[in-house]
mmCIF file with all atom_site columns, C-alpha atoms in Angstrom:
data_model
loop_
_atom_site.group_PDB
_atom_site.id
_atom_site.type_symbol
_atom_site.label_atom_id
_atom_site.label_alt_id
_atom_site.label_comp_id
_atom_site.label_asym_id
_atom_site.label_entity_id
_atom_site.label_seq_id
_atom_site.pdbx_PDB_ins_code
_atom_site.Cartn_x
_atom_site.Cartn_y
_atom_site.Cartn_z
_atom_site.occupancy
_atom_site.B_iso_or_equiv
_atom_site.pdbx_formal_charge
_atom_site.auth_seq_id
_atom_site.auth_comp_id
_atom_site.auth_asym_id
_atom_site.auth_atom_id
_atom_site.pdbx_PDB_model_num
ATOM 1  C CA . THR A 1 1  ? -26.472 -25.559 -106.788 1.00 40.00 ? 100 THR A CA 1
ATOM 2  C CA . LEU A 1 2  ? -29.382 -23.200 -107.309 1.00 48.00 ? 101 LEU A CA 1
ATOM 3  C CA . SER A 1 3  ? -29.257 -20.884 -110.344 1.00 50.00 ? 102 SER A CA 1
ATOM 4  C CA . GLY A 1 4  ? -25.465 -20.884 -110.346 1.00 51.00 ? 103 GLY A CA 1
ATOM 5  C CA . LYS A 1 5  ? -25.168 -19.953 -106.678 1.00 60.00 ? 104 LYS A CA 1
ATOM 6  C CA . ASN A 1 6  ? -23.473 -22.175 -104.114 1.00 65.00 ? 105 ASN A CA 1
ATOM 7  C CA . THR A 1 7  ? -26.676 -22.669 -102.126 1.00 65.00 ? 106 THR A CA 1
ATOM 8  C CA . VAL A 1 8  ? -26.614 -25.685 -99.822  1.00 71.00 ? 107 VAL A CA 1
ATOM 9  C CA . LEU A 1 9  ? -29.292 -28.325 -100.457 1.00 77.00 ? 108 LEU A CA 1
ATOM 10 C CA . LYS A 1 10 ? -29.690 -30.985 -97.753  1.00 83.00 ? 109 LYS A CA 1
ATOM 11 C CA . ALA A 1 11 ? -31.672 -34.174 -98.452  1.00 85.00 ? 110 ALA A CA 1
ATOM 12 C CA . THR A 1 12 ? -33.038 -36.159 -95.484  1.00 89.00 ? 111 THR A CA 1
ATOM 13 C CA . SER A 1 13 ? -34.451 -39.720 -95.789  1.00 90.00 ? 112 SER A CA 1
ATOM 14 C CA . ILE A 1 14 ? -34.765 -39.498 -99.585  1.00 88.00 ? 113 ILE A CA 1
ATOM 15 C CA . ASN A 1 15 ? -34.031 -42.380 -101.954 1.00 88.00 ? 114 ASN A CA 1
ATOM 16 C CA . PHE A 1 16 ? -32.694 -41.375 -105.401 1.00 86.00 ? 115 PHE A CA 1
ATOM 17 C CA . THR A 1 17 ? -33.153 -43.810 -108.298 1.00 85.00 ? 116 THR A CA 1
ATOM 18 C CA . ASP A 1 18 ? -32.823 -43.756 -112.078 1.00 83.00 ? 117 ASP A CA 1
ATOM 19 C CA . ASP A 1 19 ? -35.929 -42.543 -113.870 1.00 77.00 ? 118 ASP A CA 1
ATOM 20 C CA . ASN A 1 20 ? -37.167 -44.859 -116.627 1.00 73.00 ? 119 ASN A CA 1
ATOM 21 C CA . PHE A 1 21 ? -39.579 -42.242 -117.999 1.00 72.00 ? 120 PHE A CA 1
ATOM 22 C CA . LEU A 1 22 ? -37.221 -39.294 -118.575 1.00 69.00 ? 121 LEU A CA 1
ATOM 23 C CA . GLY A 1 23 ? -34.298 -41.425 -119.695 1.00 67.00 ? 122 GLY A CA 1
ATOM 24 C CA . LYS A 1 24 ? -30.681 -42.066 -118.834 1.00 71.00 ? 123 LYS A CA 1
ATOM 25 C CA . GLY A 1 25 ? -29.021 -39.581 -116.524 1.00 73.00 ? 124 GLY A CA 1
ATOM 26 C CA . PHE A 1 26 ? -32.197 -38.383 -114.801 1.00 78.00 ? 125 PHE A CA 1
ATOM 27 C CA . LYS A 1 27 ? -32.930 -39.233 -111.175 1.00 80.00 ? 126 LYS A CA 1
ATOM 28 C CA . VAL A 1 28 ? -36.166 -39.257 -109.217 1.00 82.00 ? 127 VAL A CA 1
ATOM 29 C CA . ALA A 1 29 ? -36.527 -38.697 -105.497 1.00 84.00 ? 128 ALA A CA 1
ATOM 30 C CA . SER A 1 30 ? -38.708 -41.042 -103.440 1.00 84.00 ? 129 SER A CA 1
ATOM 31 C CA . PHE A 1 31 ? -40.086 -39.715 -100.143 1.00 84.00 ? 130 PHE A CA 1
ATOM 32 C CA . ASP A 1 32 ? -41.270 -41.876 -97.242  1.00 82.00 ? 131 ASP A CA 1
ATOM 33 C CA . GLY A 1 33 ? -44.281 -39.669 -96.424  1.00 77.00 ? 132 GLY A CA 1
ATOM 34 C CA . ARG A 1 34 ? -43.104 -38.917 -92.900  1.00 81.00 ? 133 ARG A CA 1
ATOM 35 C CA . SER A 1 35 ? -39.539 -37.688 -92.465  1.00 86.00 ? 134 SER A CA 1
ATOM 36 C CA . SER A 1 36 ? -38.276 -37.190 -96.017  1.00 87.00 ? 135 SER A CA 1
ATOM 37 C CA . HIS A 1 37 ? -37.575 -33.626 -97.061  1.00 85.00 ? 136 HIS A CA 1
ATOM 38 C CA . PHE A 1 38 ? -35.215 -31.253 -98.843  1.00 84.00 ? 137 PHE A CA 1
ATOM 39 C CA . GLU A 1 39 ? -33.878 -28.254 -96.970  1.00 84.00 ? 138 GLU A CA 1
ATOM 40 C CA . ILE A 1 40 ? -32.282 -25.248 -98.628  1.00 80.00 ? 139 ILE A CA 1
ATOM 41 C CA . ALA A 1 41 ? -30.403 -22.740 -96.485  1.00 76.00 ? 140 ALA A CA 1
ATOM 42 C CA . ALA A 1 42 ? -31.829 -19.199 -96.458  1.00 74.00 ? 141 ALA A CA 1
ATOM 43 C CA . ASP A 1 43 ? -30.544 -17.082 -99.341  1.00 74.00 ? 142 ASP A CA 1
ATOM 44 C CA . ASN A 1 44 ? -31.600 -13.779 -100.897 1.00 74.00 ? 143 ASN A CA 1
ATOM 45 C CA . LEU A 1 45 ? -31.999 -15.700 -104.168 1.00 72.00 ? 144 LEU A CA 1
ATOM 46 C CA . LEU A 1 46 ? -35.033 -17.419 -102.637 1.00 72.00 ? 145 LEU A CA 1
ATOM 47 C CA . LYS A 1 47 ? -36.904 -14.204 -101.840 1.00 73.00 ? 146 LYS A CA 1
ATOM 48 C CA . THR A 1 48 ? -39.830 -14.060 -104.251 1.00 71.00 ? 147 THR A CA 1
ATOM 49 C CA . GLY A 1 49 ? -40.423 -10.312 -104.020 1.00 74.00 ? 148 GLY A CA 1
ATOM 50 C CA . THR A 1 50 ? -43.549 -8.883  -105.620 1.00 79.00 ? 149 THR A CA 1
ATOM 51 C CA . GLN A 1 51 ? -43.147 -10.078 -109.222 1.00 79.00 ? 150 GLN A CA 1
ATOM 52 C CA . ASP A 1 52 ? -44.811 -13.141 -110.756 1.00 80.00 ? 151 ASP A CA 1
ATOM 53 C CA . PHE A 1 53 ? -42.898 -16.407 -110.468 1.00 74.00 ? 152 PHE A CA 1
ATOM 54 C CA . THR A 1 54 ? -43.520 -20.080 -111.125 1.00 78.00 ? 153 THR A CA 1
ATOM 55 C CA . ILE A 1 55 ? -42.701 -23.174 -109.108 1.00 76.00 ? 154 ILE A CA 1
ATOM 56 C CA . SER A 1 56 ? -43.547 -26.613 -110.427 1.00 76.00 ? 155 SER A CA 1
ATOM 57 C CA . LEU A 1 57 ? -43.500 -30.073 -108.887 1.00 76.00 ? 156 LEU A CA 1
ATOM 58 C CA . TRP A 1 58 ? -44.264 -33.434 -110.394 1.00 76.00 ? 157 TRP A CA 1
ATOM 59 C CA . VAL A 1 59 ? -45.868 -35.601 -107.709 1.00 76.00 ? 158 VAL A CA 1
ATOM 60 C CA . HIS A 1 60 ? -46.740 -39.261 -108.213 1.00 74.00 ? 159 HIS A CA 1
ATOM 61 C CA . SER A 1 61 ? -48.239 -41.408 -105.493 1.00 73.00 ? 160 SER A CA 1
ATOM 62 C CA . ASN A 1 62 ? -48.227 -45.204 -105.661 1.00 68.00 ? 161 ASN A CA 1
ATOM 63 C CA . SER A 1 63 ? -51.510 -45.431 -103.776 1.00 68.00 ? 162 SER A CA 1
ATOM 64 C CA . MET A 1 64 ? -54.776 -43.578 -103.327 1.00 68.00 ? 163 MET A CA 1
ATOM 65 C CA . HIS A 1 65 ? -54.891 -41.247 -100.341 1.00 66.00 ? 164 HIS A CA 1
ATOM 66 C CA . ARG A 1 66 ? -57.952 -39.726 -98.775  1.00 69.00 ? 165 ARG A CA 1
ATOM 67 C CA . ASP A 1 67 ? -55.998 -37.142 -96.807  1.00 67.00 ? 166 ASP A CA 1
ATOM 68 C CA . ASN A 1 68 ? -54.089 -34.013 -97.761  1.00 68.00 ? 167 ASN A CA 1
ATOM 69 C CA . PRO A 1 69 ? -50.451 -34.671 -98.780  1.00 67.00 ? 168 PRO A CA 1
ATOM 70 C CA . GLY A 1 70 ? -49.303 -31.773 -96.565  1.00 70.00 ? 169 GLY A CA 1
ATOM 71 C CA . ASP A 1 71 ? -46.892 -29.021 -97.529  1.00 74.00 ? 170 ASP A CA 1
ATOM 72 C CA . LEU A 1 72 ? -45.195 -29.658 -100.832 1.00 76.00 ? 171 LEU A CA 1
ATOM 73 C CA . LEU A 1 73 ? -43.274 -26.400 -100.677 1.00 77.00 ? 172 LEU A CA 1
ATOM 74 C CA . CYS A 1 74 ? -42.725 -24.075 -97.747  1.00 79.00 ? 173 CYS A CA 1
ATOM 75 C CA . GLN A 1 75 ? -40.418 -21.209 -96.826  1.00 77.00 ? 174 GLN A CA 1
ATOM 76 C CA . TYR A 1 76 ? -39.915 -21.274 -93.050  1.00 75.00 ? 175 TYR A CA 1
ATOM 77 C CA . ASP A 1 77 ? -38.419 -18.485 -90.950  1.00 76.00 ? 176 ASP A CA 1
ATOM 78 C CA . ALA A 1 78 ? -36.716 -20.198 -88.001  1.00 75.00 ? 177 ALA A CA 1
ATOM 79 C CA . VAL A 1 79 ? -36.289 -16.931 -86.112  1.00 82.00 ? 178 VAL A CA 1
ATOM 80 C CA . LYS A 1 80 ? -39.968 -15.934 -86.368  1.00 83.00 ? 179 LYS A CA 1
ATOM 81 C CA . LYS A 1 81 ? -41.035 -19.611 -86.283  1.00 78.00 ? 180 LYS A CA 1
ATOM 82 C CA . LYS A 1 82 ? -43.385 -18.869 -89.131  1.00 75.00 ? 181 LYS A CA 1
ATOM 83 C CA . ALA A 1 83 ? -43.862 -20.339 -92.590  1.00 68.00 ? 182 ALA A CA 1
#
């Protein structure tokens, strides 16, 4: 759920494991770098409006990369085909 709403979250090609850093009961998501992603169905709750807001991600890579990791967060409009 997302902020108490029944928003659908779909996980594709993601491996969830126990996190040894945060402690018991916490999970981490491992992405394959190609097809792994979360998808959240469109919802008015996700509209950011004009006020300040914060989004945070904790990203850890097991290896050094010389390229850009790509989009870490994106809101895509399937009708307009625009992010």
